[in-house]
Short mmCIF file of C-alpha atoms in Angstrom, two decimals:
data_model
loop_
_atom_site.label_atom_id
_atom_site.label_comp_id
_atom_site.label_asym_id
_atom_site.label_seq_id
_atom_site.Cartn_x
_atom_site.Cartn_y
_atom_site.Cartn_z
CA MET A 1251 -55.77 -98.06 -17.41
CA ASP A 1252 -56.65 -95.55 -14.78
CA PRO A 1253 -54.61 -92.28 -14.72
CA ASP A 1254 -52.03 -91.73 -11.99
CA PRO A 1255 -53.61 -89.87 -9.10
CA LYS A 1256 -50.54 -87.66 -8.76
CA MET A 1257 -50.89 -86.52 -12.31
CA GLN A 1258 -54.53 -85.77 -11.74
CA GLU A 1259 -53.61 -83.41 -8.88
CA GLY A 1260 -51.45 -81.36 -11.28
CA THR A 1261 -48.15 -82.29 -9.74
CA THR A 1262 -44.99 -82.26 -11.79
CA PRO A 1263 -43.87 -85.66 -12.99
CA ASP A 1264 -40.88 -87.14 -11.36
CA ASN A 1265 -37.78 -86.00 -13.12
CA ASN A 1266 -36.51 -89.49 -12.98
CA ASN A 1267 -39.21 -90.48 -15.46
CA ILE A 1268 -38.03 -87.95 -18.06
CA ASN A 1269 -36.68 -89.61 -21.16
CA THR A 1270 -33.11 -88.37 -21.37
CA ASN A 1271 -32.52 -90.28 -24.52
CA VAL A 1272 -34.50 -87.81 -26.59
CA PRO A 1273 -32.21 -85.56 -28.63
CA ALA A 1274 -31.64 -82.04 -27.27
CA THR A 1275 -33.28 -80.50 -30.27
CA ASP A 1276 -36.40 -82.44 -29.62
CA GLN A 1277 -36.52 -81.29 -26.00
CA ASN A 1278 -35.96 -77.61 -26.68
CA THR A 1279 -38.08 -77.25 -29.73
CA ASN A 1280 -41.21 -79.09 -28.75
CA PRO A 1281 -43.87 -77.66 -31.06
CA ASN A 1282 -46.65 -78.69 -28.76
CA PRO A 1283 -45.58 -78.00 -25.17
CA THR A 1284 -47.81 -79.31 -22.51
CA PRO A 1285 -49.82 -76.72 -20.59
CA GLU A 1286 -47.94 -77.55 -17.43
CA SER A 1287 -44.49 -76.55 -18.79
CA THR A 1288 -45.21 -72.82 -19.45
CA PRO A 1289 -45.94 -71.68 -15.82
CA VAL A 1290 -42.75 -73.32 -14.65
CA ALA A 1291 -40.53 -71.22 -16.98
CA ALA A 1292 -42.39 -67.96 -16.21
CA ALA A 1293 -42.06 -68.56 -12.51
CA ALA A 1294 -38.31 -68.99 -12.85
CA VAL A 1295 -37.91 -65.64 -14.66
CA ASN A 1296 -40.14 -63.69 -12.31
CA SER A 1297 -38.34 -65.04 -9.29
CA ALA A 1298 -35.08 -63.23 -10.35
CA ASN A 1299 -36.35 -59.73 -11.47
CA PRO A 1300 -37.68 -58.43 -8.09
CA LEU A 1301 -34.23 -58.83 -6.50
CA LYS A 1302 -32.54 -56.70 -9.16
CA LYS A 1303 -35.19 -53.98 -8.93
CA HIS A 1304 -34.94 -53.78 -5.16
CA THR A 1305 -31.13 -53.59 -5.28
CA GLY A 1306 -31.19 -50.59 -7.68
CA LEU A 1307 -33.78 -48.84 -5.56
CA ILE A 1308 -31.72 -49.31 -2.41
CA VAL A 1309 -28.60 -47.93 -4.11
CA ALA A 1310 -30.55 -44.88 -5.33
CA ILE A 1311 -31.95 -44.23 -1.85
CA VAL A 1312 -28.52 -44.54 -0.21
CA ALA A 1313 -26.97 -42.21 -2.84
CA ALA A 1314 -29.73 -39.65 -2.32
CA ILE A 1315 -29.22 -39.78 1.44
CA LEU A 1316 -25.46 -39.31 1.03
CA ILE A 1317 -25.98 -36.37 -1.33
CA MET A 1318 -28.39 -34.80 1.12
CA LEU A 1319 -25.93 -35.29 3.98
CA VAL A 1320 -23.02 -33.86 1.98
CA GLY A 1321 -25.16 -30.97 0.81
CA ALA A 1322 -26.33 -30.30 4.34
CA GLY A 1323 -22.73 -30.48 5.56
CA ILE A 1324 -21.58 -28.03 2.94
CA ALA A 1325 -24.47 -25.72 3.78
CA VAL A 1326 -23.66 -25.90 7.49
CA TRP A 1327 -19.96 -25.31 6.76
CA TYR A 1328 -20.69 -22.35 4.45
CA PHE A 1329 -23.35 -20.59 6.50
CA VAL A 1330 -22.19 -21.44 10.02
CA ILE A 1331 -18.41 -21.69 9.69
CA HIS A 1332 -17.18 -20.25 6.38
CA SER A 1333 -19.57 -17.27 6.46
CA ASN A 1334 -19.13 -16.60 10.16
CA PRO A 1335 -18.48 -12.83 10.43
CA ASP A 1336 -15.39 -13.27 12.62
CA LYS A 1337 -13.87 -15.71 10.12
CA VAL A 1338 -14.79 -13.51 7.13
CA ALA A 1339 -13.18 -10.45 8.73
CA PHE A 1340 -10.01 -12.29 9.70
CA ASP A 1341 -9.66 -14.04 6.33
CA ALA A 1342 -10.05 -10.72 4.49
CA ILE A 1343 -7.48 -8.83 6.57
CA ASN A 1344 -5.05 -11.71 6.90
CA GLY A 1345 -5.28 -12.43 3.16
CA PHE A 1346 -4.73 -8.78 2.28
CA LEU A 1347 -1.56 -8.62 4.37
CA HIS A 1348 -0.20 -11.82 2.81
CA GLU A 1349 -1.08 -11.05 -0.82
CA HIS A 1350 1.98 -11.02 -3.06
CA SER A 1351 0.66 -8.32 -5.41
CA VAL A 1352 -1.90 -5.68 -4.49
CA THR A 1353 -3.21 -2.67 -6.42
CA VAL A 1354 -5.06 0.00 -4.45
CA THR A 1355 -7.05 2.73 -6.19
CA GLY A 1356 -9.56 5.21 -4.88
CA SER A 1357 -10.02 8.66 -3.43
CA ALA A 1358 -10.73 10.56 -0.24
CA TYR A 1359 -11.87 14.04 0.62
CA ASN A 1360 -12.18 16.21 3.71
CA GLU A 1361 -14.31 19.33 4.06
CA GLN A 1362 -14.06 21.74 6.97
CA THR A 1363 -16.22 24.78 7.64
CA TYR A 1364 -14.95 27.82 9.51
CA HIS A 1365 -16.52 31.12 10.45
CA SER A 1366 -16.10 32.85 7.09
CA TYR A 1367 -14.72 30.21 4.74
CA ARG A 1368 -14.49 26.49 4.09
CA THR A 1369 -11.79 24.19 2.76
CA ARG A 1370 -11.80 21.00 0.74
CA SER A 1371 -8.83 18.63 0.56
CA THR A 1372 -8.81 15.72 -1.87
CA ILE A 1373 -6.51 12.78 -2.53
CA SER A 1374 -6.68 10.18 -5.28
CA LEU A 1375 -4.44 7.13 -5.07
CA ASP A 1376 -3.11 4.53 -7.48
CA SER A 1377 -0.68 2.29 -5.61
CA LYS A 1378 0.92 -1.03 -6.57
CA ARG A 1379 2.86 -3.46 -4.45
CA GLY A 1380 4.81 -6.06 -6.36
CA ALA A 1381 5.76 -8.23 -3.41
CA THR A 1382 4.85 -8.58 0.24
CA ASN A 1383 6.56 -5.25 1.01
CA LEU A 1384 8.86 -4.04 -1.78
CA PRO A 1385 9.12 -3.04 -4.57
CA ALA A 1386 6.21 -0.62 -4.60
CA SER A 1387 5.01 2.29 -6.68
CA SER A 1388 2.34 4.92 -6.19
CA THR A 1389 0.79 7.94 -7.83
CA ILE A 1390 -0.96 10.39 -5.53
CA THR A 1391 -2.91 13.40 -6.78
CA ALA A 1392 -3.48 15.87 -3.97
CA GLY A 1393 -5.69 18.94 -4.14
CA PHE A 1394 -6.60 21.79 -1.83
CA ALA A 1395 -9.22 24.47 -2.36
CA GLN A 1396 -10.49 27.29 -0.17
CA TYR A 1397 -13.86 28.95 -0.64
CA GLU A 1398 -15.69 31.80 0.91
CA ASN A 1399 -18.89 30.61 2.56
CA ASN A 1400 -21.82 30.43 0.15
CA SER A 1401 -19.47 30.48 -2.84
CA ASP A 1402 -18.48 27.71 -5.25
CA ASP A 1403 -15.57 29.65 -6.79
CA PRO A 1404 -12.33 28.81 -4.96
CA GLU A 1405 -10.09 31.60 -3.76
CA VAL A 1406 -7.22 29.12 -3.63
CA ASP A 1407 -7.05 26.06 -5.85
CA LEU A 1408 -3.90 23.91 -5.71
CA ALA A 1409 -3.15 20.48 -7.19
CA LEU A 1410 -0.05 18.29 -7.26
CA GLU A 1411 0.75 14.85 -8.61
CA LEU A 1412 3.32 12.89 -6.64
CA GLY A 1413 4.86 9.74 -8.09
CA SER A 1414 7.23 7.34 -6.38
CA VAL A 1415 8.91 4.00 -7.00
CA VAL A 1416 10.75 2.22 -4.18
CA PHE A 1417 12.98 -0.83 -4.56
CA SER A 1418 14.27 -3.15 -1.87
CA ASP A 1419 17.88 -2.10 -2.48
CA GLY A 1420 17.13 1.36 -1.10
CA VAL A 1421 16.89 3.21 -4.41
CA ILE A 1422 13.92 5.59 -4.60
CA TYR A 1423 12.53 7.41 -7.62
CA PHE A 1424 10.16 10.34 -7.20
CA ARG A 1425 8.48 12.92 -9.39
CA ILE A 1426 6.37 16.01 -8.73
CA ASN A 1427 4.08 17.14 -11.52
CA ASP A 1428 2.30 20.51 -11.76
CA LEU A 1429 4.49 21.96 -9.01
CA MET A 1430 4.95 25.33 -10.65
CA GLU A 1431 1.26 25.64 -11.51
CA ALA A 1432 0.51 25.17 -7.83
CA VAL A 1433 3.20 27.72 -6.87
CA ASP A 1434 1.89 30.29 -9.38
CA SER A 1435 -1.66 29.72 -8.12
CA ALA A 1436 -0.55 30.21 -4.52
CA LEU A 1437 1.36 33.37 -5.44
CA ALA A 1438 -1.60 34.76 -7.36
CA SER A 1439 -3.95 34.17 -4.43
CA SER A 1440 -1.55 36.28 -2.34
CA GLY A 1441 -1.29 39.02 -4.95
CA LEU A 1442 2.27 38.08 -5.90
CA SER A 1443 4.14 36.91 -8.98
CA ARG A 1444 7.64 35.68 -9.72
CA SER A 1445 8.83 39.15 -10.73
CA ARG A 1446 7.90 40.53 -7.32
CA LEU A 1447 9.84 37.94 -5.36
CA ASP A 1448 13.05 38.83 -3.56
CA ASP A 1449 16.33 37.07 -4.36
CA TYR A 1450 15.65 34.17 -2.04
CA GLY A 1451 12.17 33.73 -3.37
CA LYS A 1452 13.52 33.67 -6.91
CA LEU A 1453 16.13 31.12 -5.85
CA LEU A 1454 13.44 28.83 -4.47
CA TYR A 1455 11.27 29.42 -7.54
CA GLY A 1456 14.16 28.33 -9.76
CA ILE A 1457 14.68 25.20 -7.68
CA GLY A 1458 10.99 24.37 -8.14
CA GLU A 1459 11.36 24.72 -11.90
CA LYS A 1460 14.26 22.26 -11.85
CA ILE A 1461 12.26 19.71 -9.87
CA ASP A 1462 8.91 19.99 -11.66
CA GLY A 1463 7.95 17.14 -13.98
CA GLU A 1464 11.27 15.28 -13.69
CA TRP A 1465 11.88 11.78 -12.33
CA TRP A 1466 14.67 11.96 -9.75
CA GLN A 1467 16.70 9.01 -8.50
CA PHE A 1468 17.48 9.19 -4.81
CA SER A 1469 20.17 6.87 -3.51
CA LEU A 1470 21.71 7.85 -0.19
CA PRO A 1471 24.80 5.67 -0.77
CA ASP A 1472 25.47 7.54 -4.03
CA ILE A 1473 25.11 10.88 -2.27
CA LEU A 1474 27.42 9.80 0.52
CA ASP A 1475 29.98 8.55 -1.99
CA LEU A 1476 29.89 11.93 -3.70
CA ILE A 1477 30.15 14.17 -0.65
CA SER A 1478 32.81 11.97 0.95
CA ALA A 1479 34.98 11.57 -2.12
CA ASP A 1480 38.10 12.57 -0.19
CA ASN A 1481 37.29 10.31 2.76
CA SER A 1482 35.09 7.40 1.82
CA GLU A 1483 34.86 6.24 5.45
CA SER A 1484 33.68 9.54 6.91
CA TYR A 1485 29.99 8.70 6.36
CA SER A 1486 30.21 4.94 6.85
CA SER A 1487 27.93 5.00 9.90
CA ILE A 1488 25.20 6.82 7.96
CA ARG A 1489 25.57 4.40 5.06
CA ASN A 1490 25.41 1.42 7.41
CA ALA A 1491 22.28 2.77 9.11
CA TYR A 1492 20.62 3.36 5.74
CA ASN A 1493 21.39 -0.17 4.56
CA CYS A 1494 20.24 -1.55 7.90
CA VAL A 1495 16.82 0.13 7.63
CA PHE A 1496 16.21 -1.12 4.10
CA GLU A 1497 17.31 -4.62 5.01
CA ALA A 1498 14.78 -4.58 7.85
CA ALA A 1499 12.09 -3.26 5.48
CA SER A 1500 12.69 -6.22 3.16
CA GLY A 1501 11.51 -8.68 5.82
CA ASP A 1502 8.03 -10.14 6.17
CA ILE A 1503 6.48 -7.12 7.87
CA ALA A 1504 2.98 -7.89 6.61
CA GLY A 1505 3.21 -11.46 7.90
CA GLU A 1506 4.24 -10.21 11.31
CA LEU A 1507 1.37 -7.74 11.40
CA ALA A 1508 -1.02 -10.52 10.44
CA SER A 1509 0.30 -12.64 13.30
CA ILE A 1510 -0.16 -9.82 15.81
CA TYR A 1511 -3.66 -9.12 14.49
CA SER A 1512 -4.52 -12.83 14.78
CA GLU A 1513 -3.96 -12.53 18.51
CA ASN A 1514 -5.83 -9.21 18.78
CA ARG A 1515 -8.76 -9.29 16.36
CA PHE A 1516 -10.20 -5.87 17.02
CA ILE A 1517 -12.37 -5.64 13.88
CA GLY A 1518 -15.90 -7.01 13.93
CA ILE A 1519 -18.32 -6.99 11.00
CA THR A 1520 -22.07 -7.19 10.45
CA LYS A 1521 -23.54 -7.99 7.05
CA VAL A 1522 -25.73 -5.21 5.59
CA SER A 1523 -27.49 -4.61 2.28
CA GLN A 1524 -26.07 -1.12 1.75
CA SER A 1525 -24.25 1.67 3.59
CA ALA A 1526 -26.15 4.10 5.77
CA PHE A 1527 -24.58 7.00 3.83
CA GLY A 1528 -23.49 7.31 0.24
CA ASP A 1529 -25.75 4.50 -1.02
CA VAL A 1530 -22.81 2.09 -1.35
CA LYS A 1531 -23.76 -1.50 -2.25
CA ALA A 1532 -21.81 -4.69 -2.81
CA THR A 1533 -21.20 -5.84 -6.37
CA SER A 1534 -22.14 -9.29 -7.63
CA GLY A 1535 -20.39 -12.13 -5.80
CA ASN A 1536 -19.50 -9.91 -2.84
CA SER A 1537 -21.14 -8.84 0.41
CA LEU A 1538 -21.04 -5.54 2.30
CA TYR A 1539 -20.17 -5.54 5.99
CA GLU A 1540 -20.34 -2.72 8.52
CA LEU A 1541 -17.33 -2.49 10.80
CA THR A 1542 -17.28 -2.30 14.57
CA PHE A 1543 -14.19 -1.99 16.77
CA ASP A 1544 -13.13 -3.66 19.98
CA TYR A 1545 -11.02 -0.92 21.54
CA GLU A 1546 -9.50 -3.18 24.18
CA LYS A 1547 -8.09 -5.49 21.50
CA MET A 1548 -7.16 -2.52 19.32
CA ALA A 1549 -5.11 -1.09 22.18
CA ASP A 1550 -3.42 -4.48 22.67
CA PHE A 1551 -2.63 -4.61 18.95
CA ILE A 1552 -1.06 -1.13 18.96
CA ASN A 1553 0.86 -1.79 22.17
CA SER A 1554 2.29 -4.99 20.64
CA LEU A 1555 3.84 -3.18 17.67
CA PRO A 1556 6.88 -1.73 19.54
CA ASN A 1557 7.80 -5.30 20.53
CA SER A 1558 7.67 -6.68 16.99
CA ASP A 1559 10.75 -8.11 15.27
CA TYR A 1560 10.67 -5.32 12.69
CA ALA A 1561 10.61 -2.64 15.39
CA ASN A 1562 13.52 -4.27 17.20
CA LYS A 1563 15.53 -4.32 13.97
CA LEU A 1564 14.95 -0.57 13.63
CA TYR A 1565 16.05 -0.01 17.24
CA THR A 1566 19.26 -1.85 16.42
CA CYS A 1567 19.86 0.30 13.34
CA TYR A 1568 19.41 3.48 15.38
CA ASN A 1569 21.42 2.34 18.39
CA ASN A 1570 24.35 1.23 16.25
CA PHE A 1571 24.34 4.55 14.41
CA VAL A 1572 24.32 6.60 17.63
CA ALA A 1573 27.11 4.47 19.09
CA ALA A 1574 29.23 4.82 15.92
CA GLU A 1575 28.75 8.59 15.84
CA ASP A 1576 29.41 8.82 19.59
CA LEU A 1577 26.62 11.39 19.97
CA ASP A 1578 26.31 13.12 23.31
CA ASP A 1579 23.30 12.25 25.40
CA SER A 1580 21.89 15.77 25.44
CA GLY A 1581 18.36 14.60 26.15
CA PHE A 1582 17.18 15.65 22.69
CA ILE A 1583 18.74 12.66 20.95
CA PRO A 1584 18.52 9.49 23.07
CA ARG A 1585 21.56 7.27 22.99
CA ARG A 1586 19.45 4.13 22.90
CA ILE A 1587 15.82 3.33 22.20
CA SER A 1588 13.76 0.23 22.90
CA ALA A 1589 10.14 -0.87 23.15
CA ALA A 1590 10.08 0.32 26.77
CA ASP A 1591 10.42 3.94 25.57
CA PHE A 1592 6.94 3.95 24.01
CA ASP A 1593 3.89 4.92 26.05
CA LYS A 1594 1.01 2.49 25.99
CA VAL A 1595 -2.42 3.50 24.73
CA SER A 1596 -5.66 2.48 26.39
CA ALA A 1597 -9.09 1.60 25.07
CA GLU A 1598 -10.36 4.87 26.56
CA ASP A 1599 -7.76 6.82 24.59
CA LEU A 1600 -8.87 5.23 21.33
CA ALA A 1601 -12.60 5.48 21.99
CA GLY A 1602 -12.23 9.11 23.07
CA SER A 1603 -10.54 10.05 19.79
CA ARG A 1604 -13.77 9.27 17.92
CA ASN A 1605 -15.47 12.61 18.47
CA THR A 1606 -17.53 12.69 15.28
CA GLU A 1607 -21.31 12.63 15.44
CA THR A 1608 -21.63 10.10 12.60
CA ASN A 1609 -19.06 7.51 11.64
CA ASN A 1610 -19.57 4.48 9.46
CA TYR A 1611 -16.99 2.07 8.10
CA TYR A 1612 -17.63 -0.70 5.59
CA LEU A 1613 -15.73 -3.53 3.92
CA GLU A 1614 -16.77 -5.24 0.70
CA ILE A 1615 -15.61 -8.87 0.80
CA SER A 1616 -16.00 -11.66 -1.75
CA ASN A 1617 -18.40 -14.40 -0.65
CA PHE A 1618 -16.34 -17.51 -1.34
CA ASP A 1619 -12.61 -16.72 -1.03
CA HIS A 1620 -13.08 -13.80 1.42
CA LYS A 1621 -10.87 -11.33 -0.44
CA LEU A 1622 -11.05 -7.69 0.56
CA LYS A 1623 -12.53 -5.85 -2.44
CA SER A 1624 -13.15 -2.31 -1.20
CA LEU A 1625 -13.20 -0.09 1.86
CA TYR A 1626 -15.66 2.73 2.47
CA ALA A 1627 -15.61 5.19 5.37
CA TYR A 1628 -17.77 8.16 6.22
CA GLU A 1629 -17.42 10.54 9.16
CA LYS A 1630 -19.34 13.71 9.88
CA SER A 1631 -19.44 16.25 12.67
CA GLU A 1632 -20.93 19.72 12.95
CA ASP A 1633 -18.16 21.44 10.98
CA GLU A 1634 -16.27 18.60 9.27
CA GLN A 1635 -16.99 15.77 6.84
CA THR A 1636 -14.69 13.03 5.54
CA GLU A 1637 -15.34 10.29 2.97
CA ILE A 1638 -12.97 7.53 1.80
CA HIS A 1639 -13.47 4.86 -0.86
CA PHE A 1640 -10.61 2.53 -1.89
CA TYR A 1641 -10.68 -0.53 -4.16
CA PHE A 1642 -8.35 -3.54 -4.08
CA GLN A 1643 -7.20 -5.84 -6.88
CA TYR A 1644 -4.83 -8.80 -6.69
CA GLU A 1645 -3.54 -9.27 -10.21
CA PRO A 1646 0.24 -9.67 -10.74
CA VAL A 1647 1.99 -6.34 -11.29
CA THR A 1648 5.35 -5.34 -12.72
CA ILE A 1649 7.19 -2.43 -11.15
CA SER A 1650 9.98 -1.00 -13.28
CA THR A 1651 12.49 1.80 -13.17
CA PRO A 1652 11.24 5.00 -14.88
CA GLU A 1653 12.40 5.16 -18.49
CA SER A 1654 14.01 8.57 -17.99
CA TYR A 1655 15.38 10.03 -14.76
CA ARG A 1656 18.19 12.12 -13.31
CA PRO A 1657 20.22 11.35 -10.18
CA ILE A 1658 19.42 13.65 -7.27
CA THR A 1659 23.12 14.48 -7.02
CA GLU A 1660 22.78 16.55 -10.21
CA LEU A 1661 19.99 18.58 -8.65
CA ILE A 1662 22.01 19.19 -5.49
CA GLU A 1663 25.02 20.32 -7.50
CA GLU A 1664 22.92 22.73 -9.58
CA VAL A 1665 21.29 24.14 -6.46
CA SER A 1666 24.69 24.53 -4.77
CA VAL A 1667 25.92 26.60 -7.71
CA ASP A 1668 22.82 28.84 -7.52
CA VAL A 1669 23.26 29.32 -3.77
CA ILE A 1670 26.93 30.28 -4.06
CA LYS A 1671 26.27 32.62 -6.97
CA LEU A 1672 23.57 34.41 -4.99
CA SER A 1673 25.82 34.73 -1.95
CA ALA A 1674 28.61 36.12 -4.13
CA ALA A 1675 26.25 38.59 -5.80
CA GLN A 1676 25.03 39.88 -2.45
CA GLN A 1677 28.64 40.67 -1.51
CA GLY A 1678 29.29 42.35 -4.80
CA ILE A 1679 31.49 39.53 -6.08
CA GLU A 1680 30.86 38.40 -9.62
CA LEU A 1681 31.89 34.90 -10.54
CA ILE A 1682 33.22 34.70 -14.09
CA TYR A 1683 32.34 31.58 -16.06
CA ASP A 1684 34.70 30.36 -18.81
CA GLU A 1685 32.87 28.31 -21.47
CA GLU A 1686 36.10 26.72 -22.71
CA THR A 1687 37.36 25.46 -19.36
CA GLN A 1688 33.84 25.20 -17.85
CA LEU A 1689 35.22 26.74 -14.67
CA ARG A 1690 34.18 29.76 -12.65
CA TYR A 1691 36.76 32.31 -11.51
CA LEU A 1692 36.95 34.92 -8.81
CA PRO A 1693 37.76 38.45 -9.99
CA ASP A 1694 41.42 37.87 -9.08
CA GLY A 1695 41.57 34.97 -11.54
CA THR A 1696 41.41 32.16 -8.99
CA PRO A 1697 39.54 29.21 -10.51
CA VAL A 1698 36.70 27.79 -8.43
CA ASP A 1699 35.46 24.23 -8.65
CA LEU A 1700 31.93 24.31 -7.31
CA ASN A 1701 30.81 20.86 -6.22
CA ILE A 1702 28.38 19.24 -3.87
CA THR A 1703 30.87 18.97 -1.01
CA GLY A 1704 30.55 22.70 -0.50
CA ILE A 1705 26.99 22.32 0.71
CA PHE A 1706 28.10 19.95 3.47
CA GLY A 1707 31.54 21.20 4.33
CA SER A 1708 34.10 23.64 3.00
CA LEU A 1709 32.37 24.41 -0.31
CA GLY A 1710 34.78 22.08 -2.06
CA SER A 1711 36.32 25.16 -3.69
CA THR A 1712 39.81 24.30 -4.83
CA THR A 1713 42.40 25.32 -7.37
CA PRO A 1714 43.46 22.87 -10.08
CA ASP A 1715 46.39 21.96 -7.80
CA GLY A 1716 43.97 20.94 -5.03
CA ASP A 1717 44.74 23.93 -2.77
CA ASN A 1718 41.95 25.88 -1.09
CA ILE A 1719 41.10 29.22 -2.60
CA ASP A 1720 41.93 32.42 -0.71
CA ASP A 1721 40.00 33.46 2.34
CA SER A 1722 38.02 36.10 0.44
CA TYR A 1723 35.98 33.37 -1.22
CA ASP A 1724 35.66 31.24 1.92
CA ASP A 1725 33.92 34.21 3.47
CA LEU A 1726 31.04 33.80 1.04
CA TRP A 1727 29.74 30.77 2.90
CA SER A 1728 30.02 32.45 6.31
CA ASP A 1729 28.21 35.57 5.12
CA ASP A 1730 25.76 36.51 7.88
CA ASP A 1731 23.58 38.44 5.43
CA PHE A 1732 22.99 35.26 3.46
CA TRP A 1733 21.42 33.58 6.47
CA ASP A 1734 19.59 36.72 7.65
CA GLU A 1735 15.89 36.00 8.11
CA ASP A 1736 15.10 39.48 6.76
CA PRO A 1737 16.36 39.57 3.18
CA ASP A 1738 15.51 43.27 2.85
CA ASP A 1739 18.67 44.06 4.84
CA SER A 1740 20.82 42.59 2.04
CA PRO A 1741 21.40 44.11 -1.38
CA SER A 1742 19.58 42.37 -4.21
CA SER A 1743 21.38 40.95 -7.22
CA GLU A 1744 19.97 43.76 -9.35
CA GLU A 1745 21.45 46.36 -7.02
CA VAL A 1746 24.84 44.70 -7.13
#
């Protein structure tokens, strides 16, 4: 029998001729497959694999393109928008004003040269702000030295440390360290000493000793309560004005300044590698920018301040106080003030004030979050040089009341006693102090209660029954010799 021509051409047999009655095991496990069956299976497998490979490749290409686009977008945003100098400058200043906690440290100095001598003034600062405005604390070390030209040994060398803590309720704490060392140094440079001072000089020297190194609590309401013990309403207008000012100071002053600056951005910056003077460079993660100023916008910024909400609150405090006190309009004390009372400055005024030959100002700003990190300034003219370098940190701070302090009312009372004793001594009147009763007596036996009211009014000198002492003691306060500008005309305490 001749073979089928279709089979000779290598065509696949008709599926209808396949014996479906053969068991499945026999079909799938044919030990001797025909040569024609192998290419068919391979072709079926190969027909599916190219589609999967192409799909994965397409996904990879699309992902790469998206990554490149996102990366390019971020690069454009960072270098064109985020790192734009105007945006960097505004972000740094606006952020600084809005920071909740700021610590400022650094120093500044000024040197001036005269015909035969030169001076050097220095200030170092450590300041903390615990909220947008208050509370705040600061420690300032101030120094002053005077030299003869061509000499490094100072003729005068003074240094003071000033500390302060201010709370939003109007209570202030302050301290002066090294006051008496500075006084002794100043006296020595003038060829003087404490023993050579007159009575008034010794009085002031003693006051300095009381103040030096002590934390003092200043609260105007407490002082007013003390000096107006007999009439608590007599200083109500002063107390109201004081409370009004501190209430205004507790507002968002920094936020308002930031808003005004946003409308008058007078600071421009240019990125530099280092400062032109002082070899100042940016630290890692930061950039250094040189400052330029737009004096037109700076003038607009300054002229906007008298119209601010904070300024208007202060006007109200003042105007209410003047109205309550019914002060006469003598021309020296205006009855009312407003923004219209302030003269406007011009760009020419501001530009003309820069009379130094060399002036450079720099800001160090972080690259990503645009935080102000430091400020550097350098100015130099023919006979003067100034350099400033401050650093800024934004960690949370805690501002607390000093552990040990004395109320300022105690100081005033002690000083009032010293003043009255000196006045009495200059009139030849000796006040007798009784340790048991802790009272002072006039020579005629009249007891004297020396209190703070005497400084502000009638000396507060009363008998135990509340009556005023005799006129001979009242004359102490009206003693013309006490107020004489030439103390040599009055007898000293030693002479008395």
